[in-house]
Amino acid sequence: MFRVETVKEGPLAERGAIAQVHLTGGRTVLQSKPHLYALAQAQRTQRCFSCLKETPNLQRCSACKAIYFCDKKCQAAAWPAHKQSCPYLTKLPDKKVPATVLLLTEALLKRKAELAAAGSAAAMDALQNHRDHISEEQKTAFMAFLYTTNKFMQANPVDDMTPSYDLLCRISTNSFNLCDHELQNIGTALYLDVAMFNHSCDPNCVAVFGHGTQMLVRTLKPVQKGEELCISYIDLLQTRQARRAQLKATYFFDCECTACQLATTEAQDREYLMRSILCDNKKCEEPVALAEDNSVARACCNGCSDARPHPDFGSQCLGRLKQARQAVESYKADKDKWLPLEKELQALCGTLFETHVDLINLLHDVMDACILNTDFDKAYAYGVQSARGASRVVGPVYAPLGIQYYKLGKLARFLEKRVEACQHLDIAHNILSIAYGKDHPFVAQLRDIRNEARTELAMTGDGSSSSS
């Protein structure tokens, strides 16, 4: 379906995945098992190490007593991945080991076995390491991990740190966040074949998780024969400047994709909307975009000619956003701290256009905070506002937005907003059936919930929907 070949010549030559045939949207082009993976420390007692499900009455490994499984079947399936670190975990009294240390331990032992068997380069040696681009701060952190790994592997200490450092650089640059079906980060994993896919901020493919640790690469839209298949390495709900900065800091390249070059009208419109504030003329409903330095890009908006926002407006917004984020954290810790947060939200919603990316992300965080504090009416209201803005600045198939509409559908059902519940779940299903696939277990679960919501709506006639 695709082949890996050189897509960029020269000293910074790159390989990429090239489609060998025409591909329709919503098609799986790769199913991949991780070369190595580790659950985050907080997740190890909550999830099965094999299928990653959160299941009650998990059974822990009888040897190390640090890793848990659903049953013996799951334990047997995951033994090839667990057997590398199990002997070392057995010797630790507290069992607290960072995921990076477990990954590096497994990588070192796998590489040693591969070199012994093949007598040549190991599989991970083909990955880029970017060791010359690592910052001094990252080097310090890496050396701390190497020291901890060396101490962890006391039965087989690593005398020469150079191969270990090189391997850690490869893992850091090429690994993926291990996520559940609701895109919550639960660990780290390395997929050798998925690492061959390059990044685009306007991707034609998406990397998602299937059953357990399996990763799927699926097309988001039609792809022509000979076209490069690209995924996104980062969250795309960011401005061009923020995306490029994150890619440079983490993956050491300057993104020149069509979205970052603003090569299309669609890309230009999305960027404009993601940086937009409300017009100073309260009768005008047109957005006014801030420049990348947060100054006002235009003296007036497209809708009127006399609106002139204050030149410090952008920096004032940033200060207010910082205060609002602090208020969200205070509210999470104490539900009685809602009024200070509400005050900040009212100010920002009266300042920023609904598509401003910082407002979208803030309102999403407010939704999650309200769910945490069981204030479901507020969670729903702010979640709808966030989703409405996001839907205008991301592509038609954006998995995080599909997950948000899934949550909104469940909230609406609980609040007996039956019409809205069906609408949100329909949107979620439309997005995720392409991103995840119609046969994906999460999509099947979503379909069941949607059918139940439709039945509830039918039983109440017109749904007696309340306003949102």
CSV table of C-alpha atoms in Angstrom, one decimal:
chain,number,residue,atom,x,y,z
A,1,MET,CA,0.0,0.0,0.0
A,2,PHE,CA,3.0,2.3,0.6
A,3,ARG,CA,6.8,2.1,0.4
A,4,VAL,CA,9.5,3.9,2.3
A,5,GLU,CA,11.8,6.0,0.2
A,6,THR,CA,13.9,9.1,0.2
A,7,VAL,CA,11.7,12.2,0.0
A,8,LYS,CA,14.4,14.8,0.7
A,9,GLU,CA,17.9,14.7,-0.7
A,10,GLY,CA,21.1,16.4,0.7
A,11,PRO,CA,22.8,16.4,4.1
A,12,LEU,CA,19.4,16.5,5.9
A,13,ALA,CA,18.0,13.6,3.8
A,14,GLU,CA,14.6,12.3,4.9
A,15,ARG,CA,12.7,9.1,4.2
A,16,GLY,CA,9.0,9.0,4.0
A,17,ALA,CA,6.0,6.7,3.2
A,18,ILE,CA,4.8,7.0,-0.4
A,19,ALA,CA,1.4,5.7,-1.5
A,20,GLN,CA,1.7,3.0,-4.1
A,21,VAL,CA,-2.0,3.1,-5.1
A,22,HIS,CA,-4.8,5.6,-4.8
A,23,LEU,CA,-6.3,5.5,-1.3
A,24,THR,CA,-9.7,6.6,-0.2
A,25,GLY,CA,-10.3,8.4,3.1
A,26,GLY,CA,-11.0,6.2,6.2
A,27,ARG,CA,-8.7,3.4,5.1
A,28,THR,CA,-6.1,1.6,7.3
A,29,VAL,CA,-2.7,1.6,5.6
A,30,LEU,CA,-0.7,0.1,8.5
A,31,GLN,CA,-1.3,-1.9,11.7
A,32,SER,CA,1.7,-1.9,14.0
A,33,LYS,CA,2.8,-3.5,17.2
A,34,PRO,CA,5.2,-1.5,19.4
A,35,HIS,CA,8.9,-2.4,19.4
A,36,LEU,CA,8.9,-1.5,23.0
A,37,TYR,CA,6.5,0.4,25.4
A,38,ALA,CA,6.0,1.3,29.0
A,39,LEU,CA,3.0,2.5,31.0
A,40,ALA,CA,3.3,5.6,33.1
A,41,GLN,CA,4.0,4.9,36.7
A,42,ALA,CA,0.5,6.0,37.9
A,43,GLN,CA,-1.2,3.7,35.3
A,44,ARG,CA,0.6,0.4,36.1
A,45,THR,CA,-1.7,-0.6,38.9
A,46,GLN,CA,-4.8,0.6,37.1
A,47,ARG,CA,-4.5,-0.9,33.6
A,48,CYS,CA,-3.7,-4.3,32.1
A,49,PHE,CA,-0.2,-4.2,30.7
A,50,SER,CA,-1.3,-6.2,27.7
A,51,CYS,CA,-4.7,-4.9,26.6
A,52,LEU,CA,-4.5,-1.5,28.4
A,53,LYS,CA,-8.0,-1.8,29.8
A,54,GLU,CA,-8.9,-0.3,33.1
A,55,THR,CA,-10.3,-3.4,34.8
A,56,PRO,CA,-11.2,-4.2,38.4
A,57,ASN,CA,-9.4,-7.1,40.1
A,58,LEU,CA,-6.3,-7.0,38.0
A,59,GLN,CA,-3.7,-9.7,38.7
A,60,ARG,CA,-0.1,-8.7,39.3
A,61,CYS,CA,2.9,-10.4,37.9
A,62,SER,CA,3.9,-13.1,40.5
A,63,ALA,CA,7.6,-12.4,39.9
A,64,CYS,CA,8.1,-8.6,40.0
A,65,LYS,CA,4.7,-7.7,41.6
A,66,ALA,CA,4.9,-4.3,39.7
A,67,ILE,CA,3.0,-5.0,36.5
A,68,TYR,CA,-0.7,-6.0,36.3
A,69,PHE,CA,-2.8,-8.1,33.9
A,70,CYS,CA,-6.4,-9.0,33.3
A,71,ASP,CA,-5.7,-12.7,33.5
A,72,LYS,CA,-3.1,-15.3,32.4
A,73,LYS,CA,-4.1,-14.9,28.8
A,74,CYS,CA,-3.1,-11.3,28.8
A,75,GLN,CA,0.0,-12.0,30.8
A,76,ALA,CA,1.1,-14.6,28.3
A,77,ALA,CA,0.5,-12.2,25.4
A,78,ALA,CA,2.5,-9.5,27.0
A,79,TRP,CA,5.4,-11.6,28.3
A,80,PRO,CA,7.7,-10.9,25.3
A,81,ALA,CA,7.4,-7.2,26.2
A,82,HIS,CA,7.6,-7.6,30.0
A,83,LYS,CA,10.3,-10.2,30.3
A,84,GLN,CA,13.1,-7.7,29.7
A,85,SER,CA,12.4,-5.5,32.7
A,86,CYS,CA,10.7,-8.1,35.0
A,87,PRO,CA,14.0,-9.4,36.6
A,88,TYR,CA,15.1,-5.9,37.4
A,89,LEU,CA,11.7,-4.8,38.8
A,90,THR,CA,11.7,-7.9,41.0
A,91,LYS,CA,14.7,-6.6,42.9
A,92,LEU,CA,13.2,-3.2,43.7
A,93,PRO,CA,11.4,-2.8,47.0
A,94,ASP,CA,9.2,0.2,46.0
A,95,LYS,CA,8.6,-0.7,42.3
A,96,LYS,CA,8.7,3.0,41.3
A,97,VAL,CA,10.5,3.4,38.0
A,98,PRO,CA,10.0,6.1,35.4
A,99,ALA,CA,8.6,4.9,32.1
A,100,THR,CA,11.7,6.3,30.3
A,101,VAL,CA,13.9,4.0,32.4
A,102,LEU,CA,11.8,1.0,31.6
A,103,LEU,CA,11.9,1.9,27.9
A,104,LEU,CA,15.7,2.4,27.9
A,105,THR,CA,16.2,-0.9,29.8
A,106,GLU,CA,14.1,-2.8,27.3
A,107,ALA,CA,15.8,-1.1,24.4
A,108,LEU,CA,19.3,-1.8,25.6
A,109,LEU,CA,18.6,-5.5,26.1
A,110,LYS,CA,16.7,-5.8,22.8
A,111,ARG,CA,19.6,-4.2,20.9
A,112,LYS,CA,22.1,-6.4,22.6
A,113,ALA,CA,20.1,-9.5,21.6
A,114,GLU,CA,19.7,-8.2,18.0
A,115,LEU,CA,23.4,-7.5,17.6
A,116,ALA,CA,24.3,-10.9,18.9
A,117,ALA,CA,21.9,-12.7,16.6
A,118,ALA,CA,22.6,-10.6,13.4
A,119,GLY,CA,26.1,-9.5,14.0
A,120,SER,CA,25.2,-6.1,12.4
A,121,ALA,CA,23.1,-3.1,13.1
A,122,ALA,CA,20.0,-3.5,15.3
A,123,ALA,CA,16.5,-2.3,14.2
A,124,MET,CA,16.6,0.9,16.3
A,125,ASP,CA,19.9,2.0,14.7
A,126,ALA,CA,18.0,3.0,11.5
A,127,LEU,CA,16.1,5.7,13.5
A,128,GLN,CA,17.4,9.3,13.5
A,129,ASN,CA,18.9,10.3,16.9
A,130,HIS,CA,19.5,14.1,16.5
A,131,ARG,CA,22.1,13.9,19.2
A,132,ASP,CA,23.8,17.0,17.8
A,133,HIS,CA,20.6,19.1,18.3
A,134,ILE,CA,19.9,18.1,21.9
A,135,SER,CA,20.0,21.1,24.2
A,136,GLU,CA,22.1,21.3,27.3
A,137,GLU,CA,19.0,21.1,29.4
A,138,GLN,CA,17.9,18.0,27.6
A,139,LYS,CA,21.4,16.5,27.9
A,140,THR,CA,21.3,17.0,31.7
A,141,ALA,CA,17.9,15.3,31.9
A,142,PHE,CA,19.1,12.4,29.7
A,143,MET,CA,22.2,11.8,31.8
A,144,ALA,CA,19.9,11.6,34.9
A,145,PHE,CA,17.9,8.9,33.1
A,146,LEU,CA,21.0,7.1,32.1
A,147,TYR,CA,22.3,7.2,35.7
A,148,THR,CA,19.0,5.8,37.0
A,149,THR,CA,18.9,3.2,34.3
A,150,ASN,CA,22.4,2.1,35.1
A,151,LYS,CA,21.4,1.8,38.8
A,152,PHE,CA,18.2,0.0,37.9
A,153,MET,CA,20.2,-2.6,35.7
A,154,GLN,CA,22.7,-3.3,38.5
A,155,ALA,CA,22.9,-6.9,37.6
A,156,ASN,CA,24.0,-5.9,34.1
A,157,PRO,CA,25.5,-2.4,34.4
A,158,VAL,CA,26.2,-0.2,31.4
A,159,ASP,CA,29.8,0.7,31.5
A,160,ASP,CA,30.0,2.8,28.3
A,161,MET,CA,27.3,5.5,28.4
A,162,THR,CA,27.7,6.5,24.7
A,163,PRO,CA,25.5,3.7,23.2
A,164,SER,CA,22.9,4.2,25.9
A,165,TYR,CA,22.9,8.0,25.3
A,166,ASP,CA,22.6,7.5,21.6
A,167,LEU,CA,19.7,5.0,22.1
A,168,LEU,CA,17.9,7.4,24.4
A,169,CYS,CA,18.1,10.2,21.8
A,170,ARG,CA,16.5,7.8,19.2
A,171,ILE,CA,13.7,6.9,21.6
A,172,SER,CA,13.1,10.5,22.6
A,173,THR,CA,12.8,11.7,19.0
A,174,ASN,CA,10.8,8.8,17.6
A,175,SER,CA,8.5,7.6,20.4
A,176,PHE,CA,4.8,8.2,20.6
A,177,ASN,CA,2.5,8.9,23.6
A,178,LEU,CA,0.6,5.7,24.4
A,179,CYS,CA,-3.0,6.7,24.6
A,180,ASP,CA,-6.4,5.2,25.5
A,181,HIS,CA,-9.3,5.5,23.1
A,182,GLU,CA,-10.3,8.9,24.6
A,183,LEU,CA,-6.7,10.2,23.8
A,184,GLN,CA,-5.6,10.3,27.5
A,185,ASN,CA,-1.8,9.8,27.7
A,186,ILE,CA,-1.0,6.6,29.6
A,187,GLY,CA,2.5,5.8,28.6
A,188,THR,CA,5.2,5.9,25.9
A,189,ALA,CA,5.8,3.5,23.0
A,190,LEU,CA,8.2,3.1,20.0
A,191,TYR,CA,6.8,1.9,16.7
A,192,LEU,CA,9.6,1.4,14.2
A,193,ASP,CA,7.4,1.4,11.0
A,194,VAL,CA,5.2,4.3,12.1
A,195,ALA,CA,8.3,6.3,12.8
A,196,MET,CA,8.9,6.3,9.0
A,197,PHE,CA,5.9,8.6,8.5
A,198,ASN,CA,6.8,12.3,8.3
A,199,HIS,CA,4.8,15.2,9.9
A,200,SER,CA,2.4,17.6,8.3
A,201,CYS,CA,0.2,20.2,10.0
A,202,ASP,CA,-2.3,19.4,7.3
A,203,PRO,CA,-2.0,15.6,7.5
A,204,ASN,CA,-3.7,13.1,5.1
A,205,CYS,CA,-3.3,10.3,7.7
A,206,VAL,CA,-3.7,9.9,11.5
A,207,ALA,CA,-2.0,7.5,13.9
A,208,VAL,CA,-4.5,6.1,16.4
A,209,PHE,CA,-4.7,3.1,18.7
A,210,GLY,CA,-6.6,0.0,17.9
A,211,HIS,CA,-6.8,-3.1,20.2
A,212,GLY,CA,-4.5,-2.7,23.2
A,213,THR,CA,-1.1,-1.4,22.2
A,214,GLN,CA,-1.7,-1.8,18.4
A,215,MET,CA,-1.3,1.4,16.4
A,216,LEU,CA,-3.2,2.1,13.2
A,217,VAL,CA,-2.3,4.5,10.5
A,218,ARG,CA,-5.5,5.6,8.7
A,219,THR,CA,-6.2,8.0,5.8
A,220,LEU,CA,-8.2,11.1,6.7
A,221,LYS,CA,-8.9,12.0,3.1
A,222,PRO,CA,-8.2,10.6,-0.4
A,223,VAL,CA,-4.5,10.2,-1.2
A,224,GLN,CA,-3.2,10.0,-4.8
A,225,LYS,CA,-0.7,7.4,-6.0
A,226,GLY,CA,2.8,8.7,-5.4
A,227,GLU,CA,1.7,11.2,-2.7
A,228,GLU,CA,3.5,11.1,0.6
A,229,LEU,CA,1.5,9.8,3.6
A,230,CYS,CA,1.9,12.2,6.5
A,231,ILE,CA,0.7,12.2,10.1
A,232,SER,CA,0.8,14.9,12.8
A,233,TYR,CA,3.3,14.6,15.6
A,234,ILE,CA,1.6,17.3,17.7
A,235,ASP,CA,-1.7,18.7,18.7
A,236,LEU,CA,-2.9,20.8,15.7
A,237,LEU,CA,-5.1,23.1,17.7
A,238,GLN,CA,-2.3,25.7,17.9
A,239,THR,CA,-1.3,28.7,15.8
A,240,ARG,CA,1.3,28.3,13.1
A,241,GLN,CA,4.0,30.0,15.3
A,242,ALA,CA,3.3,27.7,18.3
A,243,ARG,CA,3.2,24.5,16.1
A,244,ARG,CA,6.5,25.4,14.5
A,245,ALA,CA,8.2,26.2,17.8
A,246,GLN,CA,7.1,22.9,19.3
A,247,LEU,CA,8.2,20.9,16.3
A,248,LYS,CA,11.6,22.7,16.3
A,249,ALA,CA,12.1,22.1,20.1
A,250,THR,CA,11.0,18.4,20.1
A,251,TYR,CA,11.8,17.1,16.6
A,252,PHE,CA,14.5,19.6,15.4
A,253,PHE,CA,13.1,20.7,12.1
A,254,ASP,CA,11.4,23.8,10.6
A,255,CYS,CA,8.0,22.7,9.3
A,256,GLU,CA,7.4,23.9,5.8
A,257,CYS,CA,4.1,22.1,5.1
A,258,THR,CA,1.3,23.8,3.2
A,259,ALA,CA,-0.4,24.8,6.5
A,260,CYS,CA,2.7,26.5,7.8
A,261,GLN,CA,3.5,28.1,4.5
A,262,LEU,CA,-0.1,29.4,4.5
A,263,ALA,CA,-0.2,28.1,0.9
A,264,THR,CA,-4.0,27.8,0.7
A,265,THR,CA,-6.9,30.1,1.4
A,266,GLU,CA,-8.2,27.6,3.9
A,267,ALA,CA,-4.9,27.6,5.9
A,268,GLN,CA,-4.9,31.4,5.9
A,269,ASP,CA,-8.4,31.6,7.1
A,270,ARG,CA,-7.8,29.1,9.9
A,271,GLU,CA,-4.7,31.0,11.1
A,272,TYR,CA,-6.6,34.3,11.0
A,273,LEU,CA,-9.4,32.8,13.1
A,274,MET,CA,-7.1,31.2,15.6
A,275,ARG,CA,-5.6,34.6,16.5
A,276,SER,CA,-8.8,36.6,16.4
A,277,ILE,CA,-10.3,38.9,19.0
A,278,LEU,CA,-13.7,40.6,19.1
A,279,CYS,CA,-14.0,43.9,17.2
A,280,ASP,CA,-14.0,46.9,19.4
A,281,ASN,CA,-17.2,48.0,17.8
A,282,LYS,CA,-19.8,46.0,19.8
A,283,LYS,CA,-22.3,46.1,16.9
A,284,CYS,CA,-19.8,44.4,14.6
A,285,GLU,CA,-19.6,40.5,14.6
A,286,GLU,CA,-16.4,40.2,12.5
A,287,PRO,CA,-13.1,38.9,14.0
A,288,VAL,CA,-10.0,41.0,14.2
A,289,ALA,CA,-6.8,39.0,14.1
A,290,LEU,CA,-3.8,39.6,16.3
A,291,ALA,CA,-0.4,39.4,14.7
A,292,GLU,CA,2.0,36.6,15.7
A,293,ASP,CA,3.7,39.0,18.2
A,294,ASN,CA,0.2,39.5,19.7
A,295,SER,CA,-0.1,43.1,18.4
A,296,VAL,CA,-3.2,44.0,16.5
A,297,ALA,CA,-2.7,43.0,12.9
A,298,ARG,CA,-5.2,45.5,11.5
A,299,ALA,CA,-6.3,49.0,12.4
A,300,CYS,CA,-9.8,47.9,11.8
A,301,CYS,CA,-11.7,44.8,11.0
A,302,ASN,CA,-13.3,43.6,7.8
A,303,GLY,CA,-16.8,44.5,9.0
A,304,CYS,CA,-16.4,48.2,9.9
A,305,SER,CA,-13.9,51.0,9.5
A,306,ASP,CA,-13.9,52.8,12.9
A,307,ALA,CA,-12.8,50.0,15.3
A,308,ARG,CA,-9.3,50.5,16.6
A,309,PRO,CA,-8.4,48.2,19.5
A,310,HIS,CA,-5.7,49.4,21.9
A,311,PRO,CA,-2.2,48.4,20.8
A,312,ASP,CA,-1.5,46.6,24.1
A,313,PHE,CA,-4.7,44.6,23.7
A,314,GLY,CA,-2.9,41.4,22.8
A,315,SER,CA,-0.5,41.4,25.7
A,316,GLN,CA,-3.4,42.2,28.0
A,317,CYS,CA,-5.3,39.2,26.7
A,318,LEU,CA,-2.3,36.9,27.5
A,319,GLY,CA,-2.1,38.2,31.0
A,320,ARG,CA,-5.8,37.5,31.5
A,321,LEU,CA,-5.4,34.0,30.0
A,322,LYS,CA,-2.7,33.2,32.5
A,323,GLN,CA,-5.0,34.3,35.4
A,324,ALA,CA,-7.8,32.2,34.0
A,325,ARG,CA,-5.6,29.1,33.8
A,326,GLN,CA,-4.6,29.6,37.4
A,327,ALA,CA,-8.3,30.0,38.3
A,328,VAL,CA,-9.0,26.7,36.6
A,329,GLU,CA,-6.4,24.9,38.7
A,330,SER,CA,-7.8,26.5,41.9
A,331,TYR,CA,-11.3,25.4,41.0
A,332,LYS,CA,-10.1,21.8,40.4
A,333,ALA,CA,-8.7,21.8,43.9
A,334,ASP,CA,-11.7,23.5,45.5
A,335,LYS,CA,-15.1,23.6,43.8
A,336,ASP,CA,-16.0,26.7,45.9
A,337,LYS,CA,-13.5,28.7,43.9
A,338,TRP,CA,-15.9,28.9,40.9
A,339,LEU,CA,-16.7,32.7,41.1
A,340,PRO,CA,-13.2,33.9,40.5
A,341,LEU,CA,-13.0,31.6,37.5
A,342,GLU,CA,-16.4,32.7,36.2
A,343,LYS,CA,-15.2,36.4,36.4
A,344,GLU,CA,-12.1,35.6,34.3
A,345,LEU,CA,-14.2,33.6,31.8
A,346,GLN,CA,-16.7,36.4,31.3
A,347,ALA,CA,-13.9,38.9,30.7
A,348,LEU,CA,-12.2,36.6,28.1
A,349,CYS,CA,-15.4,35.7,26.3
A,350,GLY,CA,-16.1,39.4,26.0
A,351,THR,CA,-12.6,39.9,24.5
A,352,LEU,CA,-11.6,37.0,22.4
A,353,PHE,CA,-13.4,35.7,19.3
A,354,GLU,CA,-14.9,32.2,19.8
A,355,THR,CA,-12.3,30.7,17.4
A,356,HIS,CA,-9.2,32.1,19.3
A,357,VAL,CA,-7.2,29.0,20.0
A,358,ASP,CA,-6.4,29.9,23.6
A,359,LEU,CA,-10.0,30.5,24.4
A,360,ILE,CA,-11.0,27.1,22.8
A,361,ASN,CA,-8.4,25.3,24.8
A,362,LEU,CA,-9.2,27.1,28.0
A,363,LEU,CA,-12.9,26.4,27.7
A,364,HIS,CA,-12.1,22.7,27.1
A,365,ASP,CA,-10.1,22.7,30.3
A,366,VAL,CA,-13.0,24.3,32.1
A,367,MET,CA,-15.3,21.6,30.8
A,368,ASP,CA,-13.0,18.9,32.2
A,369,ALA,CA,-12.7,20.8,35.5
A,370,CYS,CA,-16.5,21.0,35.8
A,371,ILE,CA,-16.9,17.3,35.1
A,372,LEU,CA,-14.3,16.6,37.8
A,373,ASN,CA,-16.4,18.7,40.2
A,374,THR,CA,-19.7,17.1,39.0
A,375,ASP,CA,-21.1,20.4,37.8
A,376,PHE,CA,-22.4,18.9,34.6
A,377,ASP,CA,-24.6,21.9,33.5
A,378,LYS,CA,-21.5,24.2,33.4
A,379,ALA,CA,-19.4,21.4,31.8
A,380,TYR,CA,-21.8,21.0,29.0
A,381,ALA,CA,-22.2,24.8,28.4
A,382,TYR,CA,-18.5,25.5,28.2
A,383,GLY,CA,-17.8,22.3,26.3
A,384,VAL,CA,-20.3,23.3,23.6
A,385,GLN,CA,-18.7,26.7,23.3
A,386,SER,CA,-15.3,25.2,23.0
A,387,ALA,CA,-16.4,22.6,20.4
A,388,ARG,CA,-18.2,25.3,18.3
A,389,GLY,CA,-15.0,27.4,18.0
A,390,ALA,CA,-12.7,24.3,17.4
A,391,SER,CA,-14.9,23.0,14.6
A,392,ARG,CA,-14.2,26.2,12.6
A,393,VAL,CA,-10.4,26.0,12.8
A,394,VAL,CA,-9.5,22.3,12.5
A,395,GLY,CA,-10.0,19.8,9.6
A,396,PRO,CA,-13.3,17.9,9.1
A,397,VAL,CA,-11.7,14.7,10.6
A,398,TYR,CA,-10.0,15.8,13.8
A,399,ALA,CA,-10.0,12.9,16.4
A,400,PRO,CA,-9.8,15.1,19.5
A,401,LEU,CA,-12.8,17.0,18.4
A,402,GLY,CA,-14.6,13.7,17.8
A,403,ILE,CA,-13.8,12.7,21.4
A,404,GLN,CA,-15.1,16.1,22.7
A,405,TYR,CA,-18.4,15.6,20.9
A,406,TYR,CA,-18.6,12.1,22.3
A,407,LYS,CA,-18.3,13.6,25.8
A,408,LEU,CA,-20.8,16.3,25.0
A,409,GLY,CA,-23.2,13.6,23.8
A,410,LYS,CA,-22.9,11.8,27.1
A,411,LEU,CA,-23.3,15.0,29.1
A,412,ALA,CA,-26.4,16.0,27.1
A,413,ARG,CA,-27.9,12.5,27.7
A,414,PHE,CA,-27.4,12.9,31.4
A,415,LEU,CA,-28.9,16.3,31.3
A,416,GLU,CA,-31.9,15.0,29.3
A,417,LYS,CA,-31.1,17.2,26.3
A,418,ARG,CA,-32.1,14.4,24.0
A,419,VAL,CA,-32.0,16.3,20.7
A,420,GLU,CA,-28.6,17.7,21.4
A,421,ALA,CA,-27.3,14.3,22.6
A,422,CYS,CA,-28.2,12.7,19.3
A,423,GLN,CA,-26.6,15.6,17.3
A,424,HIS,CA,-23.3,15.5,19.3
A,425,LEU,CA,-23.1,11.7,19.1
A,426,ASP,CA,-23.8,11.8,15.3
A,427,ILE,CA,-20.9,14.3,14.8
A,428,ALA,CA,-18.6,12.2,17.0
A,429,HIS,CA,-19.5,9.1,15.0
A,430,ASN,CA,-18.9,10.8,11.7
A,431,ILE,CA,-15.4,11.9,12.8
A,432,LEU,CA,-14.3,8.8,14.6
A,433,SER,CA,-15.6,6.2,12.1
A,434,ILE,CA,-13.1,7.7,9.7
A,435,ALA,CA,-10.2,8.4,12.1
A,436,TYR,CA,-10.6,5.1,14.1
A,437,GLY,CA,-12.6,2.9,11.7
A,438,LYS,CA,-16.2,1.7,11.8
A,439,ASP,CA,-15.1,-1.6,13.3
A,440,HIS,CA,-13.0,-0.1,16.1
A,441,PRO,CA,-14.2,-1.2,19.5
A,442,PHE,CA,-14.5,2.4,20.7
A,443,VAL,CA,-16.6,3.3,17.7
A,444,ALA,CA,-18.8,0.3,18.2
A,445,GLN,CA,-19.4,1.4,21.8
A,446,LEU,CA,-20.1,4.9,20.6
A,447,ARG,CA,-22.6,3.5,18.1
A,448,ASP,CA,-24.4,1.7,20.9
A,449,ILE,CA,-24.6,4.8,23.0
A,450,ARG,CA,-25.9,6.8,20.0
A,451,ASN,CA,-28.6,4.1,19.3
A,452,GLU,CA,-29.7,4.3,22.9
A,453,ALA,CA,-29.9,8.1,22.7
A,454,ARG,CA,-32.0,7.8,19.5
A,455,THR,CA,-34.3,5.4,21.2
A,456,GLU,CA,-34.8,7.8,24.2
A,457,LEU,CA,-35.5,10.6,21.8
A,458,ALA,CA,-38.1,8.6,19.9
A,459,MET,CA,-39.8,7.6,23.2
A,460,THR,CA,-40.3,11.2,24.1
A,461,GLY,CA,-41.7,12.4,20.8
A,462,ASP,CA,-39.9,15.7,19.9
A,463,GLY,CA,-37.3,15.2,22.6
A,464,SER,CA,-38.5,18.1,24.7
A,465,SER,CA,-35.0,19.6,24.2
A,466,SER,CA,-33.9,22.3,26.6
A,467,SER,CA,-31.7,25.1,25.3
A,468,SER,CA,-27.9,24.9,25.7
